[in-house]
C-alpha positions as a printed NumPy array, in Angstrom:
array([[  36.44 ,  114.118,  -85.863],
       [  36.066,  111.57 ,  -88.004],
       [  39.037,  109.04 ,  -85.859],
       [  37.329,  109.801,  -82.95 ],
       [  34.236,  108.515,  -84.516],
       [  35.719,  105.499,  -85.527],
       [  37.356,  105.403,  -82.053],
       [  34.011,  104.536,  -80.512],
       [  32.922,  102.008,  -83.631],
       [  35.677,  100.513,  -83.159],
       [  35.201,   99.825,  -79.018],
       [  31.713,   99.547,  -79.298],
       [  31.192,   96.55 ,  -82.91 ],
       [  32.398,   93.9  ,  -81.24 ],
       [  30.948,   94.14 ,  -77.63 ],
       [  27.834,   91.97 ,  -78.802],
       [  29.96 ,   89.1  ,  -79.692],
       [  32.729,   89.307,  -76.781],
       [  31.482,   86.675,  -74.101],
       [  29.697,   89.55 ,  -71.652],
       [  27.791,   91.335,  -74.236],
       [  26.625,   87.623,  -76.182],
       [  25.841,   86.67 ,  -72.948],
       [  23.264,   89.699,  -72.131],
       [  22.039,   89.16 ,  -76.073],
       [  21.455,   85.798,  -75.126],
       [  19.738,   86.972,  -71.567],
       [  17.358,   89.417,  -73.137],
       [  16.326,   87.445,  -76.035],
       [  15.137,   84.786,  -73.229],
       [  13.498,   87.684,  -72.166],
       [  11.489,   88.947,  -75.088],
       [  10.781,   85.504,  -76.678],
       [  10.138,   84.4  ,  -73.075],
       [  12.4  ,   81.429,  -73.777],
       [  13.759,   78.708,  -70.952],
       [  15.838,   77.617,  -74.101],
       [  17.677,   81.055,  -74.511],
       [  18.178,   81.925,  -71.076],
       [  19.775,   78.392,  -70.516],
       [  21.857,   79.673,  -73.491],
       [  22.73 ,   82.164,  -71.91 ],
       [  23.539,   80.664,  -68.672],
       [  25.774,   77.861,  -70.369],
       [  27.355,   80.63 ,  -72.444],
       [  28.649,   82.826,  -69.269],
       [  29.24 ,   80.477,  -66.992],
       [  32.002,   78.553,  -69.82 ],
       [  33.679,   81.934,  -70.801],
       [  34.013,   82.335,  -66.858],
       [  35.724,   79.733,  -66.028],
       [  39.821,   80.308,  -66.145],
       [  40.571,   77.051,  -67.519],
       [  39.254,   77.709,  -70.407],
       [  40.257,   81.824,  -70.508],
       [  43.656,   80.333,  -70.157],
       [  43.426,   78.042,  -73.116],
       [  42.471,   80.767,  -74.957],
       [  44.875,   82.708,  -74.104],
       [  48.377,   80.944,  -74.201],
       [  48.103,   80.467,  -77.999],
       [  48.425,   84.106,  -77.734],
       [  51.382,   84.398,  -75.383],
       [  53.198,   81.571,  -76.715],
       [  53.194,   82.846,  -80.4  ],
       [  56.581,   84.789,  -80.186],
       [  59.715,   83.332,  -77.954],
       [  60.564,   84.812,  -74.863],
       [  63.678,   86.708,  -74.728],
       [  66.068,   88.277,  -72.099],
       [  67.427,   91.463,  -72.433],
       [  70.634,   90.386,  -72.73 ],
       [  69.329,   87.903,  -76.026],
       [  68.035,   90.208,  -77.853],
       [  69.476,   91.614,  -81.692],
       [  70.136,   95.439,  -82.149],
       [  67.607,   97.855,  -83.689],
       [  66.739,  101.43 ,  -84.639],
       [  64.589,  101.745,  -81.992],
       [  62.435,  100.387,  -78.662],
       [  59.114,  100.808,  -79.056],
       [  57.073,  100.554,  -75.994],
       [  53.575,  100.544,  -76.731],
       [  51.093,  102.382,  -73.983],
       [  48.215,  100.875,  -71.855],
       [  51.017,  101.117,  -69.158],
       [  49.326,  103.688,  -66.463],
       [  46.63 ,  102.785,  -64.505],
       [  43.881,  105.452,  -63.616],
       [  42.778,  108.562,  -64.47 ],
       [  45.013,  110.747,  -61.1  ],
       [  48.515,  110.214,  -63.27 ],
       [  50.759,  113.415,  -63.343],
       [  54.961,  114.214,  -63.729],
       [  54.73 ,  114.41 ,  -59.915],
       [  53.269,  110.772,  -59.606],
       [  52.315,  107.425,  -61.392],
       [  49.453,  105.241,  -61.085],
       [  51.28 ,  101.823,  -62.713],
       [  49.471,   99.329,  -63.948],
       [  49.217,   95.582,  -64.703],
       [  51.832,   96.189,  -67.832],
       [  54.423,   97.794,  -66.415],
       [  56.763,   95.607,  -67.3  ],
       [  56.521,   97.269,  -70.916],
       [  58.046,  100.069,  -69.165],
       [  60.849,   98.851,  -67.646],
       [  61.986,   96.229,  -70.18 ],
       [  62.112,   98.911,  -72.593],
       [  63.86 ,  100.916,  -70.82 ],
       [  66.523,   97.834,  -70.041],
       [  66.685,   97.491,  -73.87 ],
       [  67.735,  100.988,  -74.241],
       [  70.06 ,  101.048,  -70.876],
       [  71.789,   97.509,  -72.413],
       [  72.262,   99.795,  -75.547],
       [  70.31 ,   97.626,  -77.827],
       [  68.988,  100.603,  -79.767],
       [  69.436,  104.463,  -79.869],
       [  65.82 ,  105.86 ,  -79.367],
       [  63.341,  104.631,  -77.019],
       [  59.925,  104.95 ,  -78.305],
       [  56.697,  105.595,  -76.304],
       [  53.087,  105.81 ,  -77.458],
       [  49.734,  106.245,  -75.515],
       [  47.884,  108.916,  -76.371],
       [  44.402,  109.97 ,  -74.922],
       [  41.053,  108.541,  -76.194],
       [  38.519,  110.499,  -77.714],
       [  36.454,  110.56 ,  -73.964],
       [  39.278,  110.861,  -72.166],
       [  39.39 ,  113.634,  -69.338],
       [  42.998,  113.145,  -68.743],
       [  45.576,  116.134,  -68.363],
       [  48.317,  114.488,  -69.397],
       [  48.982,  111.449,  -72.618],
       [  50.224,  108.657,  -71.334],
       [  53.149,  109.222,  -73.391],
       [  54.548,  112.656,  -72.255],
       [  54.406,  111.123,  -68.786],
       [  56.438,  107.852,  -69.748],
       [  58.71 ,  110.069,  -70.858],
       [  59.225,  111.751,  -67.404],
       [  59.888,  108.557,  -65.525],
       [  62.357,  107.438,  -68.326],
       [  64.467,  110.237,  -67.97 ],
       [  64.174,  109.904,  -64.281],
       [  65.893,  106.597,  -64.994],
       [  68.509,  108.121,  -66.919],
       [  67.267,  107.951,  -70.392],
       [  68.34 ,  111.33 ,  -72.032],
       [  65.153,  113.9  ,  -73.498],
       [  67.068,  113.529,  -76.519],
       [  66.835,  109.427,  -76.815],
       [  62.985,  109.763,  -75.717],
       [  60.753,  109.789,  -78.73 ],
       [  56.536,  109.977,  -78.231],
       [  54.215,  109.013,  -80.624],
       [  51.29 ,  111.674,  -79.72 ],
       [  47.343,  111.553,  -80.813],
       [  47.23 ,  107.431,  -81.249],
       [  44.59 ,  105.89 ,  -79.577],
       [  45.387,  102.75 ,  -80.933],
       [  47.767,   99.937,  -82.237],
       [  46.287,  100.879,  -85.692],
       [  47.344,  104.75 ,  -84.837],
       [  50.767,  103.973,  -83.599],
       [  51.797,  102.201,  -86.411],
       [  50.561,  105.464,  -88.988],
       [  52.13 ,  107.57 ,  -86.155],
       [  55.929,  105.594,  -86.296],
       [  55.326,  106.041,  -90.556],
       [  55.084,  109.812,  -90.412],
       [  57.888,  110.039,  -87.416],
       [  59.905,  108.092,  -90.308],
       [  60.055,  111.428,  -92.339],
       [  62.125,  113.226,  -89.919],
       [  63.724,  109.852,  -88.   ],
       [  64.988,  106.708,  -89.518],
       [  63.277,  103.798,  -87.887],
       [  63.182,  100.739,  -89.923],
       [  64.242,   97.701,  -87.536],
       [  62.408,   98.091,  -84.275],
       [  62.35 ,   95.943,  -81.044],
       [  58.874,   95.768,  -80.272],
       [  57.273,   95.664,  -76.437],
       [  54.051,   95.   ,  -75.044],
       [  51.969,   92.571,  -73.242],
       [  52.381,   89.07 ,  -74.981],
       [  48.911,   87.993,  -75.769],
       [  48.802,   91.853,  -77.516],
       [  51.913,   90.66 ,  -79.354],
       [  50.829,   88.911,  -82.606],
       [  47.791,   91.778,  -83.266],
       [  51.198,   94.356,  -82.796],
       [  53.344,   92.565,  -84.954],
       [  51.606,   91.868,  -87.47 ],
       [  50.371,   95.689,  -87.875],
       [  53.353,   96.931,  -87.592],
       [  54.846,   94.486,  -90.55 ],
       [  52.454,   95.397,  -92.642],
       [  53.388,   99.024,  -92.24 ],
       [  56.521,   98.323,  -93.449],
       [  58.732,   97.871,  -90.665],
       [  61.126,   95.155,  -89.723],
       [  60.25 ,   94.028,  -86.49 ],
       [  61.584,   92.257,  -83.132],
       [  58.983,   91.151,  -80.92 ],
       [  60.231,   91.488,  -77.634],
       [  56.973,   90.015,  -75.585],
       [  56.396,   90.863,  -71.968],
       [  53.682,   90.905,  -69.002],
       [  52.477,   87.408,  -69.417],
       [  49.137,   86.052,  -67.763],
       [  49.219,   82.02 ,  -68.577],
       [  50.669,   79.283,  -66.226],
       [  53.906,   77.422,  -68.445],
       [  51.64 ,   74.507,  -68.48 ],
       [  47.296,   74.768,  -68.69 ],
       [  45.619,   71.875,  -66.547],
       [  42.178,   71.453,  -65.451],
       [  41.053,   72.122,  -61.996],
       [  38.349,   72.253,  -59.636],
       [  38.965,   75.872,  -58.834],
       [  39.852,   76.337,  -62.991],
       [  36.652,   74.903,  -63.86 ],
       [  34.644,   77.151,  -61.719],
       [  33.112,   80.504,  -62.645],
       [  35.195,   83.612,  -62.158],
       [  35.837,   87.387,  -62.828],
       [  39.297,   86.502,  -63.977],
       [  38.62 ,   83.818,  -65.991],
       [  35.608,   86.311,  -68.162],
       [  38.189,   88.749,  -68.467],
       [  40.883,   86.121,  -69.466],
       [  38.082,   84.808,  -72.35 ],
       [  37.472,   88.488,  -73.292],
       [  41.088,   89.427,  -73.893],
       [  41.753,   86.163,  -75.902],
       [  38.108,   86.068,  -78.293],
       [  39.103,   90.392,  -78.877],
       [  42.637,   89.464,  -79.628],
       [  41.573,   86.515,  -81.965],
       [  39.12 ,   89.344,  -83.854],
       [  41.369,   91.901,  -84.514],
       [  43.793,   89.496,  -85.831],
       [  40.94 ,   88.046,  -88.316],
       [  40.259,   91.613,  -89.371],
       [  43.708,   92.788,  -90.11 ],
       [  44.83 ,   90.202,  -91.409],
       [  41.853,   90.716,  -94.054],
       [  42.539,   94.276,  -94.02 ],
       [  45.838,   93.282,  -95.168],
       [  44.816,   91.374,  -97.892],
       [  42.794,   93.647,  -99.147],
       [  45.32 ,   96.397,  -99.205],
       [  47.949,   94.035, -101.04 ],
       [  45.179,   93.651, -103.428],
       [  44.782,   97.324, -103.845],
       [  48.914,   98.047, -103.939],
       [  48.991,   95.446, -106.431],
       [  46.149,   96.601, -108.626],
       [  47.733,  100.313, -108.51 ],
       [  50.934,   98.571, -109.342],
       [  49.305,   97.049, -112.707],
       [  47.282,  100.263, -113.278],
       [  50.633,  101.871, -113.311],
       [  52.341,   99.68 , -115.776],
       [  49.294,   99.838, -118.664],
       [  49.512,  103.626, -118.425],
       [  53.892,  103.751, -117.949],
       [  53.484,  105.266, -114.909]])
């Protein structure tokens, strides 16, 4: 129950400062105050946030944080960890899959295992508290991988992890049964900076393997790129959310490191 409540807070709290939420907040203020200035601010904010050029410009630094690798060039590790968010819709079942945009995560994860880069293929992807899915994503991906020739004993599910932080916790719990220290982390390129940070803070040696790129090699302003579009607003939304997440977990990591130092200092003073 506590974890579910935490998930609701983590999902809802940032909405007020994300592009659409902030724009609607400004619009609401303009109505309540009957202020044209606030209404103009809402219009300008939503217009700029919906530009594809703005969205790509914000998203590209995240995607370029780590180099893009080929399967053959990737070093070996203890496990390939494929993060969830791959399946789309609410009608998935073992006999049929509705693949989403990030299907590259699955394809490249299986390719890495087939290239013998690691003996284990780990899938994450649990059910969110509000989800009505009959199957967890990790269980369905296990079925899909088995159809590609990956034996069941080489596949591990991280069950009950609703977000990236939870995935790190589940992998740490798994370490009590199976030794996993060096991992090849497979996720969408713009998500990789935050995911790599969390797994590194969890004590893992991380080899980032970014996939599923959204932005172009170069981002230049064009006529259509400066016009508002749904895709532009989505890219801005994703980028701002990722930057907020990075900021939060970097600060949280500093706090955790400070607490760890304090515990060690107390232990030395007490002779523990």
